[in-house]
Every structure is written in structure tokens, then in C-alpha cells.
JSON list of C-alpha atoms and ligand atoms in Angstrom, two decimals:
[
{"chain": "Q", "resi": 7, "resn": "MET", "atom": "CA", "xyz": [18.53, -7.53, 3.62]},
{"chain": "Q", "resi": 8, "resn": "LYS", "atom": "CA", "xyz": [15.03, -7.61, 2.37]},
{"chain": "Q", "resi": 9, "resn": "THR", "atom": "CA", "xyz": [13.85, -5.77, -0.77]},
{"chain": "Q", "resi": 10, "resn": "ILE", "atom": "CA", "xyz": [10.76, -3.69, -1.23]},
{"chain": "Q", "resi": 11, "resn": "GLY", "atom": "CA", "xyz": [9.20, -2.42, -4.52]},
{"chain": "Q", "resi": 12, "resn": "ILE", "atom": "CA", "xyz": [6.75, 0.36, -4.53]},
{"chain": "Q", "resi": 13, "resn": "LEU", "atom": "CA", "xyz": [3.88, 0.93, -6.90]},
{"chain": "Q", "resi": 14, "resn": "LEU", "atom": "CA", "xyz": [2.30, 4.26, -6.93]},
{"chain": "Q", "resi": 15, "resn": "SER", "atom": "CA", "xyz": [0.26, 6.67, -9.20]},
{"chain": "Q", "resi": 16, "resn": "GLY", "atom": "CA", "xyz": [0.29, 10.11, -7.34]},
{"chain": "Q", "resi": 17, "resn": "ARG", "atom": "CA", "xyz": [1.55, 12.12, -4.50]},
{"chain": "Q", "resi": 18, "resn": "GLY", "atom": "CA", "xyz": [3.35, 9.35, -2.89]},
{"chain": "Q", "resi": 19, "resn": "SER", "atom": "CA", "xyz": [3.21, 10.49, 0.78]},
{"chain": "Q", "resi": 20, "resn": "ASN", "atom": "CA", "xyz": [2.67, 6.76, 2.08]},
{"chain": "Q", "resi": 21, "resn": "PHE", "atom": "CA", "xyz": [5.75, 5.89, 0.07]},
{"chain": "Q", "resi": 22, "resn": "GLU", "atom": "CA", "xyz": [7.75, 8.81, 1.52]},
{"chain": "Q", "resi": 23, "resn": "ALA", "atom": "CA", "xyz": [6.91, 7.68, 5.09]},
{"chain": "Q", "resi": 24, "resn": "ILE", "atom": "CA", "xyz": [7.96, 4.04, 4.27]},
{"chain": "Q", "resi": 25, "resn": "ALA", "atom": "CA", "xyz": [11.10, 5.50, 2.71]},
{"chain": "Q", "resi": 26, "resn": "LYS", "atom": "CA", "xyz": [11.71, 7.42, 6.05]},
{"chain": "Q", "resi": 27, "resn": "ASN", "atom": "CA", "xyz": [11.19, 4.57, 8.19]},
{"chain": "Q", "resi": 28, "resn": "VAL", "atom": "CA", "xyz": [13.55, 2.32, 6.12]},
{"chain": "Q", "resi": 29, "resn": "ALA", "atom": "CA", "xyz": [16.25, 5.12, 6.43]},
{"chain": "Q", "resi": 30, "resn": "SER", "atom": "CA", "xyz": [15.85, 5.62, 10.14]},
{"chain": "Q", "resi": 31, "resn": "GLY", "atom": "CA", "xyz": [15.87, 1.85, 10.82]},
{"chain": "Q", "resi": 32, "resn": "GLU", "atom": "CA", "xyz": [12.19, 1.86, 11.99]},
{"chain": "Q", "resi": 33, "resn": "ILE", "atom": "CA", "xyz": [11.76, -0.68, 9.30]},
{"chain": "Q", "resi": 34, "resn": "PRO", "atom": "CA", "xyz": [15.05, -2.70, 9.85]},
{"chain": "Q", "resi": 35, "resn": "ASN", "atom": "CA", "xyz": [16.85, -4.95, 7.40]},
{"chain": "Q", "resi": 36, "resn": "ALA", "atom": "CA", "xyz": [15.18, -3.50, 4.39]},
{"chain": "Q", "resi": 37, "resn": "ARG", "atom": "CA", "xyz": [15.62, -1.25, 1.39]},
{"chain": "Q", "resi": 38, "resn": "ILE", "atom": "CA", "xyz": [13.40, 0.03, -1.35]},
{"chain": "Q", "resi": 39, "resn": "VAL", "atom": "CA", "xyz": [15.00, -1.21, -4.60]},
{"chain": "Q", "resi": 40, "resn": "ILE", "atom": "CA", "xyz": [12.41, 0.25, -7.08]},
{"chain": "Q", "resi": 41, "resn": "VAL", "atom": "CA", "xyz": [9.66, 2.80, -7.21]},
{"chain": "Q", "resi": 42, "resn": "ILE", "atom": "CA", "xyz": [7.26, 2.33, -10.33]},
{"chain": "Q", "resi": 43, "resn": "SER", "atom": "CA", "xyz": [4.47, 4.64, -11.42]},
{"chain": "Q", "resi": 44, "resn": "ASN", "atom": "CA", "xyz": [1.90, 4.09, -14.06]},
{"chain": "Q", "resi": 45, "resn": "ARG", "atom": "CA", "xyz": [1.73, 7.90, -14.47]},
{"chain": "Q", "resi": 46, "resn": "ALA", "atom": "CA", "xyz": [4.68, 10.10, -15.52]},
{"chain": "Q", "resi": 47, "resn": "ASP", "atom": "CA", "xyz": [3.25, 12.98, -13.46]},
{"chain": "Q", "resi": 48, "resn": "ALA", "atom": "CA", "xyz": [3.15, 11.28, -10.21]},
{"chain": "Q", "resi": 49, "resn": "GLY", "atom": "CA", "xyz": [4.75, 13.42, -7.47]},
{"chain": "Q", "resi": 50, "resn": "GLY", "atom": "CA", "xyz": [6.06, 10.18, -5.86]},
{"chain": "Q", "resi": 51, "resn": "ILE", "atom": "CA", "xyz": [8.39, 9.68, -8.80]},
{"chain": "Q", "resi": 52, "resn": "GLU", "atom": "CA", "xyz": [10.00, 13.14, -8.09]},
{"chain": "Q", "resi": 53, "resn": "THR", "atom": "CA", "xyz": [10.34, 12.06, -4.51]},
{"chain": "Q", "resi": 54, "resn": "ALA", "atom": "CA", "xyz": [11.92, 8.91, -5.37]},
{"chain": "Q", "resi": 55, "resn": "ARG", "atom": "CA", "xyz": [14.52, 10.51, -7.56]},
{"chain": "Q", "resi": 56, "resn": "ARG", "atom": "CA", "xyz": [15.26, 13.13, -4.88]},
{"chain": "Q", "resi": 57, "resn": "LEU", "atom": "CA", "xyz": [15.91, 10.36, -2.45]},
{"chain": "Q", "resi": 58, "resn": "GLY", "atom": "CA", "xyz": [18.22, 8.71, -4.88]},
{"chain": "Q", "resi": 59, "resn": "LEU", "atom": "CA", "xyz": [16.00, 5.74, -5.40]},
{"chain": "Q", "resi": 60, "resn": "GLU", "atom": "CA", "xyz": [15.54, 4.02, -8.76]},
{"chain": "Q", "resi": 61, "resn": "ALA", "atom": "CA", "xyz": [12.26, 5.29, -10.30]},
{"chain": "Q", "resi": 62, "resn": "LEU", "atom": "CA", "xyz": [10.66, 3.94, -13.27]},
{"chain": "Q", "resi": 63, "resn": "VAL", "atom": "CA", "xyz": [7.44, 5.16, -15.22]},
{"chain": "Q", "resi": 64, "resn": "ILE", "atom": "CA", "xyz": [5.55, 2.35, -16.96]},
{"chain": "Q", "resi": 65, "resn": "PRO", "atom": "CA", "xyz": [2.58, 4.01, -18.55]},
{"chain": "Q", "resi": 66, "resn": "SER", "atom": "CA", "xyz": [-0.67, 2.19, -18.30]},
{"chain": "Q", "resi": 67, "resn": "LYS", "atom": "CA", "xyz": [-2.78, 4.31, -20.42]},
{"chain": "Q", "resi": 68, "resn": "GLY", "atom": "CA", "xyz": [-4.32, 2.44, -23.35]},
{"chain": "Q", "resi": 69, "resn": "LYS", "atom": "CA", "xyz": [-2.61, -0.88, -22.51]},
{"chain": "Q", "resi": 70, "resn": "VAL", "atom": "CA", "xyz": [-4.30, -4.23, -21.82]},
{"chain": "Q", "resi": 71, "resn": "ARG", "atom": "CA", "xyz": [-4.25, -4.69, -18.10]},
{"chain": "Q", "resi": 72, "resn": "GLU", "atom": "CA", "xyz": [-2.22, -7.87, -18.04]},
{"chain": "Q", "resi": 73, "resn": "ASP", "atom": "CA", "xyz": [0.22, -6.58, -20.71]},
{"chain": "Q", "resi": 74, "resn": "HIS", "atom": "CA", "xyz": [0.99, -3.65, -18.43]},
{"chain": "Q", "resi": 75, "resn": "ASP", "atom": "CA", "xyz": [1.14, -5.95, -15.47]},
{"chain": "Q", "resi": 76, "resn": "ARG", "atom": "CA", "xyz": [3.72, -8.11, -17.15]},
{"chain": "Q", "resi": 77, "resn": "GLU", "atom": "CA", "xyz": [6.12, -5.02, -17.74]},
{"chain": "Q", "resi": 78, "resn": "VAL", "atom": "CA", "xyz": [5.53, -4.14, -13.99]},
{"chain": "Q", "resi": 79, "resn": "ALA", "atom": "CA", "xyz": [6.34, -7.63, -12.81]},
{"chain": "Q", "resi": 80, "resn": "ALA", "atom": "CA", "xyz": [9.31, -8.02, -15.05]},
{"chain": "Q", "resi": 81, "resn": "ALA", "atom": "CA", "xyz": [10.70, -4.81, -13.45]},
{"chain": "Q", "resi": 82, "resn": "LEU", "atom": "CA", "xyz": [9.97, -5.98, -9.90]},
{"chain": "Q", "resi": 83, "resn": "GLN", "atom": "CA", "xyz": [11.53, -9.45, -10.62]},
{"chain": "Q", "resi": 84, "resn": "ARG", "atom": "CA", "xyz": [14.64, -7.90, -12.07]},
{"chain": "Q", "resi": 85, "resn": "HIS", "atom": "CA", "xyz": [15.10, -6.23, -8.74]},
{"chain": "Q", "resi": 86, "resn": "ASN", "atom": "CA", "xyz": [14.28, -9.42, -6.83]},
{"chain": "Q", "resi": 87, "resn": "VAL", "atom": "CA", "xyz": [11.79, -7.75, -4.66]},
{"chain": "Q", "resi": 88, "resn": "ASP", "atom": "CA", "xyz": [10.61, -9.65, -1.56]},
{"chain": "Q", "resi": 89, "resn": "LEU", "atom": "CA", "xyz": [7.59, -7.37, -0.89]},
{"chain": "Q", "resi": 90, "resn": "VAL", "atom": "CA", "xyz": [5.53, -5.21, -3.27]},
{"chain": "Q", "resi": 91, "resn": "CYS", "atom": "CA", "xyz": [3.76, -2.23, -1.66]},
{"chain": "Q", "resi": 92, "resn": "LEU", "atom": "CA", "xyz": [0.91, -0.55, -3.38]},
{"chain": "Q", "resi": 93, "resn": "ALA", "atom": "CA", "xyz": [1.08, 3.12, -2.19]},
{"chain": "Q", "resi": 94, "resn": "GLY", "atom": "CA", "xyz": [-1.91, 4.96, -3.87]},
{"chain": "Q", "resi": 95, "resn": "TYR", "atom": "CA", "xyz": [-1.52, 2.75, -6.91]},
{"chain": "Q", "resi": 96, "resn": "MET", "atom": "CA", "xyz": [-4.74, 3.54, -8.66]},
{"chain": "Q", "resi": 97, "resn": "ARG", "atom": "CA", "xyz": [-4.94, 0.69, -11.00]},
{"chain": "Q", "resi": 98, "resn": "LEU", "atom": "CA", "xyz": [-6.48, -2.69, -10.52]},
{"chain": "Q", "resi": 99, "resn": "LEU", "atom": "CA", "xyz": [-4.09, -5.67, -10.73]},
{"chain": "Q", "resi": 100, "resn": "SER", "atom": "CA", "xyz": [-4.80, -8.48, -12.98]},
{"chain": "Q", "resi": 101, "resn": "PRO", "atom": "CA", "xyz": [-5.30, -12.04, -11.37]},
{"chain": "Q", "resi": 102, "resn": "TRP", "atom": "CA", "xyz": [-2.10, -13.01, -13.15]},
{"chain": "Q", "resi": 103, "resn": "PHE", "atom": "CA", "xyz": [-0.01, -10.31, -11.45]},
{"chain": "Q", "resi": 104, "resn": "VAL", "atom": "CA", "xyz": [-1.46, -11.19, -8.00]},
{"chain": "Q", "resi": 105, "resn": "ARG", "atom": "CA", "xyz": [-0.45, -14.89, -8.55]},
{"chain": "Q", "resi": 106, "resn": "GLN", "atom": "CA", "xyz": [3.18, -13.84, -9.31]},
{"chain": "Q", "resi": 107, "resn": "PHE", "atom": "CA", "xyz": [3.68, -12.69, -5.81]},
{"chain": "Q", "resi": 108, "resn": "PRO", "atom": "CA", "xyz": [1.48, -14.81, -3.43]},
{"chain": "Q", "resi": 109, "resn": "HIS", "atom": "CA", "xyz": [1.11, -13.09, 0.11]},
{"chain": "Q", "resi": 110, "resn": "ARG", "atom": "CA", "xyz": [3.80, -10.59, -1.04]},
{"chain": "Q", "resi": 111, "resn": "ILE", "atom": "CA", "xyz": [1.72, -7.75, -2.03]},
{"chain": "Q", "resi": 112, "resn": "LEU", "atom": "CA", "xyz": [0.35, -5.17, 0.47]},
{"chain": "Q", "resi": 113, "resn": "ASN", "atom": "CA", "xyz": [-2.11, -2.39, -0.12]},
{"chain": "Q", "resi": 114, "resn": "ILE", "atom": "CA", "xyz": [-3.21, 0.61, 2.03]},
{"chain": "Q", "resi": 115, "resn": "HIS", "atom": "CA", "xyz": [-6.79, 1.77, 1.82]},
{"chain": "Q", "resi": 116, "resn": "PRO", "atom": "CA", "xyz": [-8.25, 4.79, 3.64]},
{"chain": "Q", "resi": 117, "resn": "SER", "atom": "CA", "xyz": [-11.18, 3.14, 5.42]},
{"chain": "Q", "resi": 118, "resn": "LEU", "atom": "CA", "xyz": [-11.89, 0.33, 7.78]},
{"chain": "Q", "resi": 119, "resn": "LEU", "atom": "CA", "xyz": [-12.42, -2.34, 5.29]},
{"chain": "Q", "resi": 120, "resn": "PRO", "atom": "CA", "xyz": [-14.76, -3.97, 4.41]},
{"chain": "Q", "resi": 121, "resn": "ALA", "atom": "CA", "xyz": [-16.51, -0.59, 4.66]},
{"chain": "Q", "resi": 122, "resn": "PHE", "atom": "CA", "xyz": [-16.13, 1.65, 1.71]},
{"chain": "Q", "resi": 123, "resn": "PRO", "atom": "CA", "xyz": [-13.93, -0.16, -0.68]},
{"chain": "Q", "resi": 124, "resn": "GLY", "atom": "CA", "xyz": [-13.10, 1.59, -4.10]},
{"chain": "Q", "resi": 125, "resn": "LEU", "atom": "CA", "xyz": [-12.44, 5.15, -4.75]},
{"chain": "Q", "resi": 126, "resn": "GLU", "atom": "CA", "xyz": [-12.76, 8.17, -2.38]},
{"chain": "Q", "resi": 127, "resn": "ALA", "atom": "CA", "xyz": [-13.09, 6.04, 0.63]},
{"chain": "Q", "resi": 128, "resn": "GLN", "atom": "CA", "xyz": [-12.72, 9.05, 2.94]},
{"chain": "Q", "resi": 129, "resn": "GLU", "atom": "CA", "xyz": [-15.59, 10.97, 1.19]},
{"chain": "Q", "resi": 130, "resn": "GLN", "atom": "CA", "xyz": [-17.65, 7.85, 1.15]},
{"chain": "Q", "resi": 131, "resn": "ALA", "atom": "CA", "xyz": [-17.29, 7.49, 4.87]},
{"chain": "Q", "resi": 132, "resn": "PHE", "atom": "CA", "xyz": [-18.01, 11.08, 5.63]},
{"chain": "Q", "resi": 133, "resn": "ALA", "atom": "CA", "xyz": [-21.19, 11.07, 3.57]},
{"chain": "Q", "resi": 134, "resn": "TYR", "atom": "CA", "xyz": [-22.32, 7.89, 5.13]},
{"chain": "Q", "resi": 135, "resn": "GLY", "atom": "CA", "xyz": [-22.22, 9.52, 8.55]},
{"chain": "Q", "resi": 136, "resn": "VAL", "atom": "CA", "xyz": [-19.99, 7.03, 10.25]},
{"chain": "Q", "resi": 137, "resn": "LYS", "atom": "CA", "xyz": [-18.53, 8.05, 13.73]},
{"chain": "Q", "resi": 138, "resn": "VAL", "atom": "CA", "xyz": [-15.45, 5.99, 13.37]},
{"chain": "Q", "resi": 139, "resn": "THR", "atom": "CA", "xyz": [-13.24, 5.40, 10.38]},
{"chain": "Q", "resi": 140, "resn": "GLY", "atom": "CA", "xyz": [-9.61, 4.78, 9.66]},
{"chain": "Q", "resi": 141, "resn": "CYS", "atom": "CA", "xyz": [-7.32, 2.88, 7.34]},
{"chain": "Q", "resi": 142, "resn": "THR", "atom": "CA", "xyz": [-6.48, -0.78, 6.57]},
{"chain": "Q", "resi": 143, "resn": "VAL", "atom": "CA", "xyz": [-3.33, -2.45, 5.35]},
{"chain": "Q", "resi": 144, "resn": "HIS", "atom": "CA", "xyz": [-4.00, -5.79, 3.77]},
{"chain": "Q", "resi": 145, "resn": "PHE", "atom": "CA", "xyz": [-2.70, -8.35, 1.50]},
{"chain": "Q", "resi": 146, "resn": "VAL", "atom": "CA", "xyz": [-3.82, -8.03, -2.01]},
{"chain": "Q", "resi": 147, "resn": "ASP", "atom": "CA", "xyz": [-5.82, -11.01, -3.46]},
{"chain": "Q", "resi": 148, "resn": "GLU", "atom": "CA", "xyz": [-7.73, -11.18, -6.67]},
{"chain": "Q", "resi": 149, "resn": "GLU", "atom": "CA", "xyz": [-10.80, -8.95, -5.47]},
{"chain": "Q", "resi": 150, "resn": "LEU", "atom": "CA", "xyz": [-10.62, -5.30, -4.90]},
{"chain": "Q", "resi": 151, "resn": "ASP", "atom": "CA", "xyz": [-9.64, -4.09, -1.43]},
{"chain": "Q", "resi": 152, "resn": "HIS", "atom": "CA", "xyz": [-10.31, -7.54, -0.12]},
{"chain": "Q", "resi": 153, "resn": "GLY", "atom": "CA", "xyz": [-7.39, -9.74, 1.02]},
{"chain": "Q", "resi": 154, "resn": "PRO", "atom": "CA", "xyz": [-6.51, -10.70, 4.70]},
{"chain": "Q", "resi": 155, "resn": "ILE", "atom": "CA", "xyz": [-6.13, -7.63, 6.99]},
{"chain": "Q", "resi": 156, "resn": "ILE", "atom": "CA", "xyz": [-2.65, -6.92, 8.61]},
{"chain": "Q", "resi": 157, "resn": "VAL", "atom": "CA", "xyz": [-3.11, -3.74, 10.40]},
{"chain": "Q", "resi": 158, "resn": "GLN", "atom": "CA", "xyz": [-6.08, -1.25, 10.98]},
{"chain": "Q", "resi": 159, "resn": "LYS", "atom": "CA", "xyz": [-6.10, 2.13, 12.71]},
{"chain": "Q", "resi": 160, "resn": "ALA", "atom": "CA", "xyz": [-9.34, 3.70, 13.72]},
{"chain": "Q", "resi": 161, "resn": "ILE", "atom": "CA", "xyz": [-10.03, 7.44, 14.27]},
{"chain": "Q", "resi": 162, "resn": "PRO", "atom": "CA", "xyz": [-13.23, 9.28, 15.38]},
{"chain": "Q", "resi": 163, "resn": "VAL", "atom": "CA", "xyz": [-15.12, 11.38, 12.89]},
{"chain": "Q", "resi": 164, "resn": "LEU", "atom": "CA", "xyz": [-15.49, 14.71, 14.70]},
{"chain": "Q", "resi": 165, "resn": "ASP", "atom": "CA", "xyz": [-18.43, 16.95, 14.35]},
{"chain": "Q", "resi": 166, "resn": "THR", "atom": "CA", "xyz": [-16.09, 19.73, 13.35]},
{"chain": "Q", "resi": 167, "resn": "ASP", "atom": "CA", "xyz": [-14.58, 17.59, 10.49]},
{"chain": "Q", "resi": 168, "resn": "ASP", "atom": "CA", "xyz": [-14.98, 18.18, 6.87]},
{"chain": "Q", "resi": 169, "resn": "GLU", "atom": "CA", "xyz": [-13.89, 15.72, 4.11]},
{"chain": "Q", "resi": 170, "resn": "LYS", "atom": "CA", "xyz": [-10.48, 17.37, 3.97]},
{"chain": "Q", "resi": 171, "resn": "SER", "atom": "CA", "xyz": [-9.63, 17.38, 7.70]},
{"chain": "Q", "resi": 172, "resn": "LEU", "atom": "CA", "xyz": [-10.98, 13.84, 8.16]},
{"chain": "Q", "resi": 173, "resn": "ALA", "atom": "CA", "xyz": [-8.74, 12.69, 5.03]},
{"chain": "Q", "resi": 174, "resn": "ALA", "atom": "CA", "xyz": [-5.85, 14.42, 6.56]},
{"chain": "Q", "resi": 175, "resn": "ARG", "atom": "CA", "xyz": [-6.20, 12.66, 10.00]},
{"chain": "Q", "resi": 176, "resn": "ILE", "atom": "CA", "xyz": [-6.65, 9.36, 8.17]},
{"chain": "Q", "resi": 177, "resn": "LEU", "atom": "CA", "xyz": [-3.48, 9.86, 6.29]},
{"chain": "Q", "resi": 178, "resn": "GLU", "atom": "CA", "xyz": [-1.47, 10.46, 9.39]},
{"chain": "Q", "resi": 179, "resn": "GLN", "atom": "CA", "xyz": [-2.63, 6.97, 10.57]},
{"chain": "Q", "resi": 180, "resn": "GLU", "atom": "CA", "xyz": [-1.82, 5.59, 7.22]},
{"chain": "Q", "resi": 181, "resn": "HIS", "atom": "CA", "xyz": [1.80, 6.70, 7.49]},
{"chain": "Q", "resi": 182, "resn": "ILE", "atom": "CA", "xyz": [2.06, 4.79, 10.77]},
{"chain": "Q", "resi": 183, "resn": "ALA", "atom": "CA", "xyz": [0.00, 1.60, 9.80]},
{"chain": "Q", "resi": 184, "resn": "TYR", "atom": "CA", "xyz": [1.93, 0.97, 6.54]},
{"chain": "Q", "resi": 185, "resn": "SER", "atom": "CA", "xyz": [5.27, 0.63, 8.23]},
{"chain": "Q", "resi": 186, "resn": "GLU", "atom": "CA", "xyz": [3.87, -1.45, 11.12]},
{"chain": "Q", "resi": 187, "resn": "ALA", "atom": "CA", "xyz": [2.41, -3.88, 8.53]},
{"chain": "Q", "resi": 188, "resn": "ILE", "atom": "CA", "xyz": [5.56, -4.05, 6.55]},
{"chain": "Q", "resi": 189, "resn": "ASN", "atom": "CA", "xyz": [7.68, -4.95, 9.86]},
{"chain": "Q", "resi": 190, "resn": "LEU", "atom": "CA", "xyz": [4.88, -7.54, 10.64]},
{"chain": "Q", "resi": 191, "resn": "VAL", "atom": "CA", "xyz": [5.32, -9.27, 7.12]},
{"chain": "Q", "resi": 192, "resn": "LEU", "atom": "CA", "xyz": [8.80, -8.76, 6.23]},
{"chain": "Q", "resi": 193, "resn": "ASN", "atom": "CA", "xyz": [11.23, -10.01, 8.80]},
{"chain": "Q", "resi": 194, "resn": "ARG", "atom": "CA", "xyz": [9.06, -12.22, 11.03]},
{"chain": "Q", "resi": 195, "resn": "GLU", "atom": "CA", "xyz": [7.06, -15.19, 11.08]},
{"chain": "Q", "resi": 196, "resn": "PHE", "atom": "CA", "xyz": [3.18, -14.77, 10.48]},
{"chain": "Q", "resi": 197, "resn": "ARG", "atom": "CA", "xyz": [0.36, -17.13, 9.84]},
{"chain": "Q", "resi": 198, "resn": "ILE", "atom": "CA", "xyz": [-2.98, -16.72, 7.96]},
{"chain": "Q", "resi": 199, "resn": "VAL", "atom": "CA", "xyz": [-5.67, -18.86, 9.03]},
{"chain": "Q", "resi": 200, "resn": "GLY", "atom": "CA", "xyz": [-8.74, -18.23, 6.82]},
{"chain": "Q", "resi": 201, "resn": "ARG", "atom": "CA", "xyz": [-8.79, -14.56, 6.45]},
{"chain": "Q", "resi": 202, "resn": "ARG", "atom": "CA", "xyz": [-7.22, -14.03, 9.89]},
{"chain": "Q", "resi": 203, "resn": "PHE", "atom": "CA", "xyz": [-3.64, -12.68, 9.96]},
{"chain": "Q", "resi": 204, "resn": "PHE", "atom": "CA", "xyz": [-1.40, -13.53, 13.03]},
{"chain": "Q", "resi": 205, "resn": "GLY", "atom": "CA", "xyz": [1.93, -11.56, 13.27]},
{"chain": "Q", "resi": 206, "resn": "ALA", "atom": "CA", "xyz": [4.59, -11.52, 15.93]},
{"chain": "Q", "resi": 207, "resn": "GLY", "atom": "CA", "xyz": [3.46, -8.09, 17.19]},
{"chain": "Q", "resi": 208, "resn": "ASN", "atom": "CA", "xyz": [5.00, -4.73, 16.36]},
{"chain": "Q", "resi": 209, "resn": "GLU", "atom": "CA", "xyz": [4.86, -1.22, 17.45]},
{"chain": "Q", "resi": 210, "resn": "LEU", "atom": "CA", "xyz": [6.78, 1.54, 15.88]},
{"chain": "Q", "resi": 211, "resn": "THR", "atom": "CA", "xyz": [9.10, 3.15, 18.48]},
{"chain": "Q", "resi": 212, "resn": "LYS", "atom": "CA", "xyz": [7.97, 6.72, 17.35]},
{"chain": "M", "resi": 330, "resn": "LIG", "atom": "C1", "xyz": [-3.90, 7.23, 0.24]},
{"chain": "M", "resi": 330, "resn": "LIG", "atom": "O1", "xyz": [-4.78, 7.78, 1.08]},
{"chain": "M", "resi": 330, "resn": "LIG", "atom": "C2", "xyz": [-4.15, 5.72, 0.04]},
{"chain": "M", "resi": 330, "resn": "LIG", "atom": "O2", "xyz": [-4.86, 5.02, 1.18]},
{"chain": "M", "resi": 330, "resn": "LIG", "atom": "C3", "xyz": [-5.14, 5.78, -1.10]},
{"chain": "M", "resi": 330, "resn": "LIG", "atom": "O3", "xyz": [-4.68, 6.74, -2.04]},
{"chain": "M", "resi": 330, "resn": "LIG", "atom": "C4", "xyz": [-3.89, 7.70, -1.16]},
{"chain": "M", "resi": 330, "resn": "LIG", "atom": "C5", "xyz": [-2.41, 7.84, -1.74]},
{"chain": "M", "resi": 330, "resn": "LIG", "atom": "O4", "xyz": [-1.99, 8.88, -1.14]},
{"chain": "M", "resi": 330, "resn": "LIG", "atom": "N1", "xyz": [-5.26, 4.54, -1.74]},
{"chain": "M", "resi": 330, "resn": "LIG", "atom": "C6", "xyz": [-6.49, 4.06, -2.33]},
{"chain": "M", "resi": 330, "resn": "LIG", "atom": "O5", "xyz": [-7.64, 4.68, -2.07]},
{"chain": "M", "resi": 330, "resn": "LIG", "atom": "C7", "xyz": [-6.56, 2.63, -2.86]},
{"chain": "M", "resi": 330, "resn": "LIG", "atom": "N2", "xyz": [-7.76, 2.09, -3.01]},
{"chain": "M", "resi": 330, "resn": "LIG", "atom": "P1", "xyz": [-0.42, 9.09, -1.20]},
{"chain": "M", "resi": 330, "resn": "LIG", "atom": "O6", "xyz": [-0.05, 9.08, -2.76]},
{"chain": "M", "resi": 330, "resn": "LIG", "atom": "O7", "xyz": [0.05, 10.39, -0.57]},
{"chain": "M", "resi": 330, "resn": "LIG", "atom": "O8", "xyz": [0.32, 7.86, -0.59]}
]
């Protein structure tokens, strides 16, 4: 059985989609052992408690980045996590933290990287006028929104879209893409050559 730790800062819909797929067996042979938020008011923490998962708030405000990261890493290591999933974790990780979990930290970003890294990627894409956008699940390295790409999903930007409708359609794809990426890295062989990720192939059954 593989163990997943979730880091989040807000609503937690990506976390909830992962939790649902773990419970239904779409992500087989895995369980979420800890959900950590750097914000006490994160909706994802409520959800974790409702689902009976261990939920921990480790406030980041006013702390030196690496000191905070050391507390988070200690909690993850106490739970022996195999994979750390950033699910709307709106805080940069220190290089020290990234080195503790080599090729074991995933992030989801609401654009087709390397386009539109950073905050409010959906709004950036909308304002830029792209005709296609989407989401990316990638390994975390020491640069922002940068590591090797595991899964991307593309969607068209419709003439009828506004920022809200576009973000909502991207989010639907995020909820599929994240579980696919977890399946590709958690229980199977994969290779990374340069920046290129080669997995064993996976489609969610629903
Ligand atoms: C998601 O859209 C995720 O891709 C984004 O934050 C949102 C969190 O929603 N993450 C980033 O922008 C990271 N750079 P959620 O809390 O409902 O999962």
C-alpha cells in the first residue's frame, strides 16, 4: 500500500477528487495518510476532517520559508509518505524541501506549462487570448512550475467563455489529470530522460 500526503492552502477540490478516486479504487493500492494546510481557514482541511482523514494546519505566516518547510517535512516523514501532492498549495517550497523528496512531489497547475506559470494562470491565459489552454501535472523541482511534465490536458477557449467559465472547465480536467498522474508514478515503473517523462500508460476508467 502506497501512502500519499496532500499539501493545500484553499478550497481543496483537487484533493477531494483524489480522495474520491482513492476511495473508489480508481487510484488503486494507495491511501491518503495526511492532509496539511499552511492556512487554518482552508476549506480542504474541513473536507479532510469530514472524510475522516488526518488533517494538520501548520501556519506559514511570518515564518522563515525553510523553517516552515522543516515542520511540514517532519509531519510527512512521520507518516512515511511515498508521494507528496501539492493541491493548490500556494507557497513556494524551499530547495531544501524539494531535496527531501526527489521525484516524489507532484504539483498541478492550471495552464499548459511552460505558458503562464505563477498566480492566476487561467486569467493570464484568458487575457493573452490563447485559443487553447488546460492544465499540467508535473514533478516539482527547485524552480517555480517547472519540473518534468507527467500529464497535460488541453481544452479550447470558447468565444463565449469568461474567466470564470474557462477556469471551471480547466478545473474539471484538473480533477481527471491529477489522478492519472498519480497512477503513472505511484505503482508503476517510469523513466525520466532529460525533462521527458515516460510512464507505463494510464487512463482512468471513468
Ligand atoms: C487549482 O486550479 C490549481 O491548479 C491551482 O490552484 C487551484 C486550487 O484549487 N494551483 C496553482 O495555481 C499552483 N500554481 P483547489 O483548492 O480547489 O484544488
